Coordinates of N, CA and C and ligand atoms in Angstrom, one line a residue:
X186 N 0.8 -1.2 0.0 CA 0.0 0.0 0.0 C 0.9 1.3 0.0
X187 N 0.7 2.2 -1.0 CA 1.4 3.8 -0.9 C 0.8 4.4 -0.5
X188 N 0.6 4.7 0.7 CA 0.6 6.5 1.1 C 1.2 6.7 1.7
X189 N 0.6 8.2 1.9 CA 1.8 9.3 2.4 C 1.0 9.7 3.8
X190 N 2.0 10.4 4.7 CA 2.0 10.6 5.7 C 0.6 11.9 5.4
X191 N 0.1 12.0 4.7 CA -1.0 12.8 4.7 C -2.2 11.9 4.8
X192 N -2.1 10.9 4.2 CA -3.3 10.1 4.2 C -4.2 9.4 5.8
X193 N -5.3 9.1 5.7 CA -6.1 8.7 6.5 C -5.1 7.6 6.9
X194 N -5.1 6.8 8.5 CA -4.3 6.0 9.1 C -5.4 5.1 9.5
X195 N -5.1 4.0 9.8 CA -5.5 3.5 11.1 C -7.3 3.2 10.2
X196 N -8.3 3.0 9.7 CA -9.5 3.5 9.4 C -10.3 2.6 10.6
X197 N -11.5 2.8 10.7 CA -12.6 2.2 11.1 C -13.5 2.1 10.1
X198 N -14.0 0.9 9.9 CA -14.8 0.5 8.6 C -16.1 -0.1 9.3
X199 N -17.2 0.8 9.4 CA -18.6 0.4 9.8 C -19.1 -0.5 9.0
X200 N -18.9 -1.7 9.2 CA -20.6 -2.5 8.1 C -21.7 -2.0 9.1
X201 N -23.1 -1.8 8.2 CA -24.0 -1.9 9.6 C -25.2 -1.4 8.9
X202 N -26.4 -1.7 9.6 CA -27.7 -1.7 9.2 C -28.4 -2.9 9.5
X203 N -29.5 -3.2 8.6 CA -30.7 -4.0 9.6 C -30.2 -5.4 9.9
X204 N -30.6 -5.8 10.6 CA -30.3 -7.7 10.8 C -30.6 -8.3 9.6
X205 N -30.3 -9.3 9.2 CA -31.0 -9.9 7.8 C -30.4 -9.2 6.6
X206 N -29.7 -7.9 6.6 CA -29.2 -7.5 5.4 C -27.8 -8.3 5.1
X207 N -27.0 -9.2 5.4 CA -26.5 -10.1 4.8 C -25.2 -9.2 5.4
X208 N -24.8 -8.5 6.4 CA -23.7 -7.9 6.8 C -22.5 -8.6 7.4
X209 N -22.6 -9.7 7.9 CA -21.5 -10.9 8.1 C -21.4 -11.5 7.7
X210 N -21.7 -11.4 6.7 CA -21.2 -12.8 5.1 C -20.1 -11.4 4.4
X211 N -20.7 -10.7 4.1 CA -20.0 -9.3 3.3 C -19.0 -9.2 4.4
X212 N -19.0 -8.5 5.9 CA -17.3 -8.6 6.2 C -16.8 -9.4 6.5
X213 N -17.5 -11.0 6.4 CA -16.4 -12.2 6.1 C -15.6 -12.1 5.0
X214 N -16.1 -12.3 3.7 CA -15.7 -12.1 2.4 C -14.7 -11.3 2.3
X215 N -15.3 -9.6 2.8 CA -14.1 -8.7 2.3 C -12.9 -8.6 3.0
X216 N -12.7 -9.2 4.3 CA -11.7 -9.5 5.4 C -10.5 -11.2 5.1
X217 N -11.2 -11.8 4.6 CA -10.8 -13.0 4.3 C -9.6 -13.2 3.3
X218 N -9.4 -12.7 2.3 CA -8.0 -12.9 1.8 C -7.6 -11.2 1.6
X219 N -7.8 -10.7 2.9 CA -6.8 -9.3 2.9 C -6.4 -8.7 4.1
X220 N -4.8 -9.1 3.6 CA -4.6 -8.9 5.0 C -4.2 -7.3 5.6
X221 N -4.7 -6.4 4.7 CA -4.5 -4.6 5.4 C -5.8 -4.6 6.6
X222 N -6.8 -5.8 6.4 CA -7.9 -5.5 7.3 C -8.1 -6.9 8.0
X223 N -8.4 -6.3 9.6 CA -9.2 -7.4 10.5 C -10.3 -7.1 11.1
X224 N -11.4 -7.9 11.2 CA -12.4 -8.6 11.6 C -12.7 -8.1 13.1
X225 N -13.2 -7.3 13.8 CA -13.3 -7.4 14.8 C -14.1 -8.1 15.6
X226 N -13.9 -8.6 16.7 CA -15.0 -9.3 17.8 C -15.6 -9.0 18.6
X227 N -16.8 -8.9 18.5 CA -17.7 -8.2 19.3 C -18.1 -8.9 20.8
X228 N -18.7 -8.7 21.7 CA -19.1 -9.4 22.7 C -20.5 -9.0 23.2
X229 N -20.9 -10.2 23.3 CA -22.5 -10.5 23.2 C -22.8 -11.3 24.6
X230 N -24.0 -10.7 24.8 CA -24.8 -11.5 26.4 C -25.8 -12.5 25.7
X231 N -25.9 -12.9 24.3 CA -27.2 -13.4 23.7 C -26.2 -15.2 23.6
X232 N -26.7 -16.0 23.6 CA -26.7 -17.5 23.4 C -26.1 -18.0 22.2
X233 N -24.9 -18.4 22.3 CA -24.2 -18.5 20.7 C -25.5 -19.6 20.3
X234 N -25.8 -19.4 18.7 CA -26.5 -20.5 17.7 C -25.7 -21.9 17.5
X235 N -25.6 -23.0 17.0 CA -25.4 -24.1 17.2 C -24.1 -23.8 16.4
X236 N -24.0 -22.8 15.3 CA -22.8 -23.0 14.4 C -21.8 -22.3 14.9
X237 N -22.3 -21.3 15.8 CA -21.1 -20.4 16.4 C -20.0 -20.9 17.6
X238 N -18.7 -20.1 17.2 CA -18.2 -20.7 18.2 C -17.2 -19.3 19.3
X239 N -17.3 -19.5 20.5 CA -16.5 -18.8 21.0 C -15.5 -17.8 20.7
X240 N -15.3 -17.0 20.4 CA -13.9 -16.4 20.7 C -13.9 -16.0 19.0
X241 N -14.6 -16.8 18.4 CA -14.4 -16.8 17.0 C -15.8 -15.9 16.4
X242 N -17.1 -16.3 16.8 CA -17.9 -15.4 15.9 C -18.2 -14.2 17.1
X243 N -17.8 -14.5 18.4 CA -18.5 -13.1 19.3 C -17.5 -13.7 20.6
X244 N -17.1 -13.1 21.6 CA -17.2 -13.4 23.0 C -18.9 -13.5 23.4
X245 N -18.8 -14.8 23.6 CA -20.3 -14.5 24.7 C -19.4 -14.3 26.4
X246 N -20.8 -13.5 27.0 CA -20.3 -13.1 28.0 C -21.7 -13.1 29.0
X247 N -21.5 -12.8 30.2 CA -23.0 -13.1 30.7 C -23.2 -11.7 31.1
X248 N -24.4 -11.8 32.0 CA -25.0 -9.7 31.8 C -24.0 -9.3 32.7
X249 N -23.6 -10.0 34.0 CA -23.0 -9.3 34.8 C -21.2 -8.7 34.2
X250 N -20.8 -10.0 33.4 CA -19.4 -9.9 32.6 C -19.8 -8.5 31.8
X251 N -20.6 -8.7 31.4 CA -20.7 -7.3 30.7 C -21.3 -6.2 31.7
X252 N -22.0 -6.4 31.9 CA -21.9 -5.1 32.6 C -20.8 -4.2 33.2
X253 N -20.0 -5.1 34.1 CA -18.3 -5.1 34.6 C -17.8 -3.9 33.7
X254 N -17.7 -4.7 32.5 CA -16.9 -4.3 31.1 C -17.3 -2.8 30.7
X255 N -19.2 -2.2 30.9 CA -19.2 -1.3 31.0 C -18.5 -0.5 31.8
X256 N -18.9 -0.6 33.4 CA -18.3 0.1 34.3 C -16.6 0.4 34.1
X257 N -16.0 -0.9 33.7 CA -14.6 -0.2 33.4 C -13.9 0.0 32.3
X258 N -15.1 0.7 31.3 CA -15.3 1.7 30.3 C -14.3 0.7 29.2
X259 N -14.3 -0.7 28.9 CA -13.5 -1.5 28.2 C -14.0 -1.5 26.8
X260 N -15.5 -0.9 26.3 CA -16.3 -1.3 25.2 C -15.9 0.3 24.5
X261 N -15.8 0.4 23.2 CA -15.7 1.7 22.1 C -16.9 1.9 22.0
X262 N -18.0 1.0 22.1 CA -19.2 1.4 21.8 C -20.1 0.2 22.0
X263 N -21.1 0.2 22.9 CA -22.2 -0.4 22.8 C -23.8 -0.8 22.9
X264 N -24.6 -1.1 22.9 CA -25.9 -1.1 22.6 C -26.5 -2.2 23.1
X265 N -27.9 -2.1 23.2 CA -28.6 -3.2 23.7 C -29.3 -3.4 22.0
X266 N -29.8 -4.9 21.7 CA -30.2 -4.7 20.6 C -31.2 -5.9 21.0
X267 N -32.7 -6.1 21.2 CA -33.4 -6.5 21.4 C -32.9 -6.8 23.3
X268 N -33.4 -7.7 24.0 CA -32.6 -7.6 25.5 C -31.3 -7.9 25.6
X269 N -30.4 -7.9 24.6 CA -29.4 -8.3 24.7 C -28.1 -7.4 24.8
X270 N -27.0 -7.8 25.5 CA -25.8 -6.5 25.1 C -25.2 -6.7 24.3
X271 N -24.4 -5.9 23.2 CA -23.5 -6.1 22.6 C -22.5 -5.0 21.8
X272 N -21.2 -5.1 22.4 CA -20.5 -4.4 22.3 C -19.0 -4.8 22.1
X273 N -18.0 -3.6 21.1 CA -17.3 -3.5 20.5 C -15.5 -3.2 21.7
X274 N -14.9 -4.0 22.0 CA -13.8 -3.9 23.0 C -13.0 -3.0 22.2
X275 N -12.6 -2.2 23.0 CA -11.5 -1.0 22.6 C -10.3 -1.8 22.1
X276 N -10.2 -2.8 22.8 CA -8.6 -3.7 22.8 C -8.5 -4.1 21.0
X277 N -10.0 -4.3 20.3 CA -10.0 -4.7 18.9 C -9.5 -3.8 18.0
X278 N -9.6 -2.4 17.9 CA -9.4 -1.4 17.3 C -7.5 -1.4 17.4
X279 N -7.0 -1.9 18.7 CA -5.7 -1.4 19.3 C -4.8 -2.3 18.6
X280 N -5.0 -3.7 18.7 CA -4.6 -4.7 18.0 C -4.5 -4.9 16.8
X281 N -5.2 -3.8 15.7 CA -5.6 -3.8 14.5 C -4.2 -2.5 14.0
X282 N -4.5 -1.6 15.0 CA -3.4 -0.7 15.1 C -2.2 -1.3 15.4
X283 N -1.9 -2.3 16.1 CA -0.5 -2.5 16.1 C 0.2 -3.5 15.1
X284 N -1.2 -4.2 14.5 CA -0.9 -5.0 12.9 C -0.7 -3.8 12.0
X285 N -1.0 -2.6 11.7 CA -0.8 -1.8 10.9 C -2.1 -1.8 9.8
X286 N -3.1 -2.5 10.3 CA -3.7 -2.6 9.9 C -5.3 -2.0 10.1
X287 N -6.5 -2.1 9.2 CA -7.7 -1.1 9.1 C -8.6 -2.5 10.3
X288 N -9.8 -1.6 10.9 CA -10.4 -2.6 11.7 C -11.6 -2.6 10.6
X289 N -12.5 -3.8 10.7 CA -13.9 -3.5 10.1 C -14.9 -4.3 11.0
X290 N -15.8 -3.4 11.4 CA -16.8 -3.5 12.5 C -17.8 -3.8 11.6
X291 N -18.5 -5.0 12.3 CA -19.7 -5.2 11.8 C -21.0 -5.1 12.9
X292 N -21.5 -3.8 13.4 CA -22.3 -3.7 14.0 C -23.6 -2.9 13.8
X293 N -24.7 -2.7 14.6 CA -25.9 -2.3 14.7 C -25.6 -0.6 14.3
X294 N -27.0 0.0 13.9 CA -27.2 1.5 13.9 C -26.7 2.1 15.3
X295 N -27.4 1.7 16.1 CA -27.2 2.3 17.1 C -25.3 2.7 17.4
X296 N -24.8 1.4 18.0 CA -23.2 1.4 17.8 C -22.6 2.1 16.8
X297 N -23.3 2.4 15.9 CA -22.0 2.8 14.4 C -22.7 4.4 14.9
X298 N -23.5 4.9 15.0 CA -23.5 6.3 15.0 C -22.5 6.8 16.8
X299 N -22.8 5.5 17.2 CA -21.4 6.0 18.7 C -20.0 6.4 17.8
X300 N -19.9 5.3 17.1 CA -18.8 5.4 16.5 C -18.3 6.6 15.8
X301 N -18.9 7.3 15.2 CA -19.2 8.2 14.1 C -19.0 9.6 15.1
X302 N -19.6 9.4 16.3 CA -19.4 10.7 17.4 C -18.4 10.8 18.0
X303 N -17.5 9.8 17.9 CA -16.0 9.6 18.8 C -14.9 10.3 17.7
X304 N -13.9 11.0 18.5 CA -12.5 11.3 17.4 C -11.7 10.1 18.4
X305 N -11.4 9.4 16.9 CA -10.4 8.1 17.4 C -9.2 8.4 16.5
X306 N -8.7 9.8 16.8 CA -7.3 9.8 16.5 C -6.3 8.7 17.0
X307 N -5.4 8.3 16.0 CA -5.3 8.6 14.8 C -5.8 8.6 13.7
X308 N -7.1 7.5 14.6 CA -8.1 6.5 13.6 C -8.8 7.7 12.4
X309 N -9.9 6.6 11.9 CA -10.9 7.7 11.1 C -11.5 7.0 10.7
X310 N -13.0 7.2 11.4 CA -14.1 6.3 10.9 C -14.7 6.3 9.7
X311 N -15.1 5.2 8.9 CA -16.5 5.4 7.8 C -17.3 4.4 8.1
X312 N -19.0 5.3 7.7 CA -19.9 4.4 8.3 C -20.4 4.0 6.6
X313 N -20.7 2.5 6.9 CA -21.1 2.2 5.6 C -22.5 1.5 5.7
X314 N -23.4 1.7 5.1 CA -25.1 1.3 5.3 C -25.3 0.5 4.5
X315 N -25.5 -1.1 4.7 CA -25.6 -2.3 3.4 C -27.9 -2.5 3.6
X316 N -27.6 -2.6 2.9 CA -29.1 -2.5 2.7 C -29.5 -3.6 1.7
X317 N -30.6 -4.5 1.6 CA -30.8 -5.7 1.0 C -31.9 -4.9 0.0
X318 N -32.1 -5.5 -1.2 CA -32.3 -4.3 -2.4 C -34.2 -4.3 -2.0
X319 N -34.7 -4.9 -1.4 CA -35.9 -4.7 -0.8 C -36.6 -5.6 0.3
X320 N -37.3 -5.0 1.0 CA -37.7 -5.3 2.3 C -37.9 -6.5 2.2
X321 N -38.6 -7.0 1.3 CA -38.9 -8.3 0.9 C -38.0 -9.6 0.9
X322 N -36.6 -9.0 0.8 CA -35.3 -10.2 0.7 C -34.9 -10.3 1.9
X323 N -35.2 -8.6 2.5 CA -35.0 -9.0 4.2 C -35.7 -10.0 5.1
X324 N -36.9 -9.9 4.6 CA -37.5 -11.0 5.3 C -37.3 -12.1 5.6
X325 N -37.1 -12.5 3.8 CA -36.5 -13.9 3.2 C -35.4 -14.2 3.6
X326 N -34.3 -13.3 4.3 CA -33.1 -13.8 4.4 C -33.4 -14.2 6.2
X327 N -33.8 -13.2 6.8 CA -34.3 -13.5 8.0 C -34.5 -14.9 8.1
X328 N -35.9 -15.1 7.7 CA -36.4 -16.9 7.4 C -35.8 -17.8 7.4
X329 N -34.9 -17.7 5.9 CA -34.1 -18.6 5.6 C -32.9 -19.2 6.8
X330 N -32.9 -17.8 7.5 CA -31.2 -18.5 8.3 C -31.9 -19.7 9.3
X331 N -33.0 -19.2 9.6 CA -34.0 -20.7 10.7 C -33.2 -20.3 11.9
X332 N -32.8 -19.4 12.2 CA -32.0 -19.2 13.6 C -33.0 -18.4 14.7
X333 N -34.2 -17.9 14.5 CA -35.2 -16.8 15.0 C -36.2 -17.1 14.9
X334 N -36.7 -17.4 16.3 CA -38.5 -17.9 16.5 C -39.2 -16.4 15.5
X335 N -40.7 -17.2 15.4 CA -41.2 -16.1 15.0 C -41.4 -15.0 15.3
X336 N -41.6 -14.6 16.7 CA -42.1 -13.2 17.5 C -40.3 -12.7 17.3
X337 N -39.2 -13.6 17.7 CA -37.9 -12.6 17.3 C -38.0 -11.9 16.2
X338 N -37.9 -12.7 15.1 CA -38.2 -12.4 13.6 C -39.0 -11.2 13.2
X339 N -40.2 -11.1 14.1 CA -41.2 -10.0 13.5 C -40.3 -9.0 14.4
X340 N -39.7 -9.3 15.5 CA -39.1 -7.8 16.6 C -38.1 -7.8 15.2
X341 N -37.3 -8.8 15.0 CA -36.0 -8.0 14.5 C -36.5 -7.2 12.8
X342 N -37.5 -7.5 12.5 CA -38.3 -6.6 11.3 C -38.4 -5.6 11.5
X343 N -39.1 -5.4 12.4 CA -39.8 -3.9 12.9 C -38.3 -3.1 13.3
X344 N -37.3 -3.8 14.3 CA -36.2 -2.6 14.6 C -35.7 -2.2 12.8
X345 N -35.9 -3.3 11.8 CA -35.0 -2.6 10.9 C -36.0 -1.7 10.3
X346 N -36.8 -1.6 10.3 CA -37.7 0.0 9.7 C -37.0 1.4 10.6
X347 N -37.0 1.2 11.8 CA -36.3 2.5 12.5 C -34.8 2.1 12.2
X348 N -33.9 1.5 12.1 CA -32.7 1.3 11.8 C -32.8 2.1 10.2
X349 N -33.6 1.5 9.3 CA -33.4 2.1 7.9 C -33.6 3.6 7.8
X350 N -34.6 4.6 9.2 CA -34.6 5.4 9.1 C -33.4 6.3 9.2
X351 N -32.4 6.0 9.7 CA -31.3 6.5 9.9 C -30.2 6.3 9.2
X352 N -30.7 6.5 8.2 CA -29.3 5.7 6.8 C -28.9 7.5 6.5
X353 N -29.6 8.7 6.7 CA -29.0 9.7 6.2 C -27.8 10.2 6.6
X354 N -27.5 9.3 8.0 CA -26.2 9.9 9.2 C -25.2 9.2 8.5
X355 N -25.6 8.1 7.6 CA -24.3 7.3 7.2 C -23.0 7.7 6.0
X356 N -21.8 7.6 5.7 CA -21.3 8.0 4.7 C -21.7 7.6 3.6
X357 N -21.6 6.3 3.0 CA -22.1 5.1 1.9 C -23.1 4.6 2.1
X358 N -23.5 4.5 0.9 CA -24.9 3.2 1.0 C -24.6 2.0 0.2
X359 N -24.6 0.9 0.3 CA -24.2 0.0 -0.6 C -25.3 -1.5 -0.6
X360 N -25.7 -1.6 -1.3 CA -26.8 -2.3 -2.0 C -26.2 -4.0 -1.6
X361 N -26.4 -5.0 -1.0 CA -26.1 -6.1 -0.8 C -27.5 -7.1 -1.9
X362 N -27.2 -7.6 -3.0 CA -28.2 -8.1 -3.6 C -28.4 -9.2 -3.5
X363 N -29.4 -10.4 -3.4 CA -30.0 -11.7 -3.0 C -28.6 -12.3 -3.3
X364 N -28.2 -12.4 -4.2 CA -27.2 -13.6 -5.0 C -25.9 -13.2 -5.5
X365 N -25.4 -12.2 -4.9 CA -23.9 -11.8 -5.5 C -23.5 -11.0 -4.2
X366 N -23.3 -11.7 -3.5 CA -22.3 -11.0 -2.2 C -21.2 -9.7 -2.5
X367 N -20.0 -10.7 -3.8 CA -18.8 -9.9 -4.1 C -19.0 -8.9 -4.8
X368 N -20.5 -8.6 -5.5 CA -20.5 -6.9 -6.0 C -20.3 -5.6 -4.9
X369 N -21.6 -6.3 -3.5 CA -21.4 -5.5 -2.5 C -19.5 -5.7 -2.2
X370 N -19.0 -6.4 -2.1 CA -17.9 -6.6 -1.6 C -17.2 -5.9 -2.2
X371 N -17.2 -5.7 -3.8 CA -16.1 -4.8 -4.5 C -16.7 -3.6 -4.1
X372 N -17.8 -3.1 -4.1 CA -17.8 -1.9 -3.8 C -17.1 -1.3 -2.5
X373 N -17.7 -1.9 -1.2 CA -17.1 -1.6 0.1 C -15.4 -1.9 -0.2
X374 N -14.7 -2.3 -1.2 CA -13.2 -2.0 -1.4 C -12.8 -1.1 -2.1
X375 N -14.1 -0.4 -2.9 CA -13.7 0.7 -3.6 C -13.7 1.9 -3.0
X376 N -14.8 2.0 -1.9 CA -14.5 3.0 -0.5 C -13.8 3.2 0.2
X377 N -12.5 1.6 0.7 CA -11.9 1.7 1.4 C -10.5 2.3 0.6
X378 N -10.4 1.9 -0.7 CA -9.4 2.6 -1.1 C -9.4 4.1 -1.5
X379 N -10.8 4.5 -1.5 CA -10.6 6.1 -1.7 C -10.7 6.4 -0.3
X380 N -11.0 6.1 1.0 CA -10.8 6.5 2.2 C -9.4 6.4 2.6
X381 N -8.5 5.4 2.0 CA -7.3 5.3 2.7 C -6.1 6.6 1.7
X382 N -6.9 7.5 0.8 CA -6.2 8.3 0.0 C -7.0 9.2 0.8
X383 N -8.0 9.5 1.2 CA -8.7 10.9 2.0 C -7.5 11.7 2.6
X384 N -7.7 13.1 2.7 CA -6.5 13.7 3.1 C -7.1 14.2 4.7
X385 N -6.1 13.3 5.4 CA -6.1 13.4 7.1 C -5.5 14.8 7.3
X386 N -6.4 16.2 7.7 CA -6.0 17.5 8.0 C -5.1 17.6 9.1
X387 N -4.9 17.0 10.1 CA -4.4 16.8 11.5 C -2.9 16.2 11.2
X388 N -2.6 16.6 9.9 CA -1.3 15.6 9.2 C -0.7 16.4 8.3
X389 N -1.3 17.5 8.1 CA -0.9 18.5 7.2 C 0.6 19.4 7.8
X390 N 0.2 19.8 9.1 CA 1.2 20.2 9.4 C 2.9 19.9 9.0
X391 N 2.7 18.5 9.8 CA 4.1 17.0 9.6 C 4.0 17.4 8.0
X392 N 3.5 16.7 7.4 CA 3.9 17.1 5.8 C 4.3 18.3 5.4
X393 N 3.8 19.2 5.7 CA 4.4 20.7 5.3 C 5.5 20.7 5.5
X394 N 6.3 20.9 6.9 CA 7.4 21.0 7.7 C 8.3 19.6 7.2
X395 N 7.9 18.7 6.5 CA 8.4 17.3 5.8 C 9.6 18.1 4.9
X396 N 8.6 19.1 3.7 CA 8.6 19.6 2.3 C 9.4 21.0 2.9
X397 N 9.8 21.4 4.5 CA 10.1 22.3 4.3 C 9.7 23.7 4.5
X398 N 8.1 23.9 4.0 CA 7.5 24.5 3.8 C 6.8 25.4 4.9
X399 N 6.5 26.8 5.0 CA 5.9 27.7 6.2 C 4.5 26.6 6.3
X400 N 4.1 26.7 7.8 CA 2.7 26.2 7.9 C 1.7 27.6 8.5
Ligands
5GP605 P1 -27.1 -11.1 16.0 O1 -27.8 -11.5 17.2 O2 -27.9 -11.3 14.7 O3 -25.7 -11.7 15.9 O4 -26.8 -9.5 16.0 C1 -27.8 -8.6 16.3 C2 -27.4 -7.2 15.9 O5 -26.3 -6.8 16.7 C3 -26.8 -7.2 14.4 O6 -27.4 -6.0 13.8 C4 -25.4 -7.1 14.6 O7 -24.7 -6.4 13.6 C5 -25.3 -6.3 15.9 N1 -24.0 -6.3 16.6 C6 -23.1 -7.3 16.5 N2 -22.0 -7.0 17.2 C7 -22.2 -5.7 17.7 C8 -21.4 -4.8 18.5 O8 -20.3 -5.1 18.9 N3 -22.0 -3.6 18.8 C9 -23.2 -3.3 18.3 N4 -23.7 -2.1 18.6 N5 -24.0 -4.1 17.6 C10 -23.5 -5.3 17.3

């Protein structure tokens, strides 16, 4: 990768939007054979599903472990998302930073607009909104996983109507379609590489005085 000491560092890469929009298949894919970006882990109070495994798709944790975790302010950002907690460990962002590498968060509305209110110098967040090309596929994808009684299913419907209402806060919008994962995927790499050329202002200085030049 070339840049220059002007460019954005360190990024924060929001996936995020409704449940059922196919957002952990997309930052599996785009995280999987590249290594400038890791995967972060989230930690959850909710019941891993039969495929998941520890440490690997979430920390489960129990309410009081989390709670803890709030009190000694260990989460970047977190949210309740139906009765459940779930939240983003500072330590994942730090670790990504000392790979030299970008983080990509795959969380809820609520969380990404914390994100989005934080300066994580040297970081620099983008929020990116995946959206399934109609409500209709959301459903269908819902369904299909078989992981959500019905009454979850209808809750987790209804939060994504107010989740979708807040797509204007977001940077990107990016279209996840029934049957082609890797189009959304090339696109969210076409953002990340014009984010990683964005000109970081807080950097201007250093480069000036680089070149020499009065600031
Ligand atoms: P699920 O129960 O389907 O795994 O996740 C429910 C919702 O929580 C999804 O929208 C998922 O993206 C979101 N989520 C997962 N991890 C985090 C996190 O660390 N923080 C926040 N705020 N939301 C998360």
């Amino acid at each position: 990768m070339h840049s220059s000491p002007l460019n954005s560092q360190n990024l924060v890469i929001v996936i995020s939007g409704p449940s059922g929009g196919g957002k952990s298949t997309v930052a599996q894919v785009l995280c999987e054979n590249d290594d400038t970006l890791r995967l972060s882990i989230s930690a959850t109070t909710r019941k891993a599903r039969p495929d998941e495994i520890d440490g690997e798709n979430y920390h489960f944790l129990t309410k009081f472990e989390f709670e803890e975790n709030i009190k000694n302010n260990y989460f970047i950002e977190w949210a309740k998302y139906r009765e459940h907690y779930y939240g983003t460990p500072k330590s994942e962002i730090d670790v990504s930073r000392k790979e030299g590498k970008d983080t990509v968060l795959e969380i809820d509305v609520n969380g990404a607009l914390q994100i989005k209110k934080q300066h994580l110098t040297p970081a620099n967040s983008i929020l990116i909104f995946l959206i399934p090309s109609t409500y209709d596929i959301l459903e269908k994808r819902l369904r299909g996983r078989n992981t959500e009684s019905e009454d979850e299913l209808k809750n987790r419907l209804e939060i994504a109507k107010t989740e979708l209402q807040l797509i204007a806060q977001y940077d990107y919008c990016v279209v996840n379609p029934e049957d082609d994962v890797e189009q959304a995927v090339y696109q969210i790499r076409n953002i990340i590489s014009a984010e990683r050329l964005r000109i970081n202002p807080e950097q201007t200085t250093t480069f000036l005085q680089n070149f020499g030049l009065p600031i």
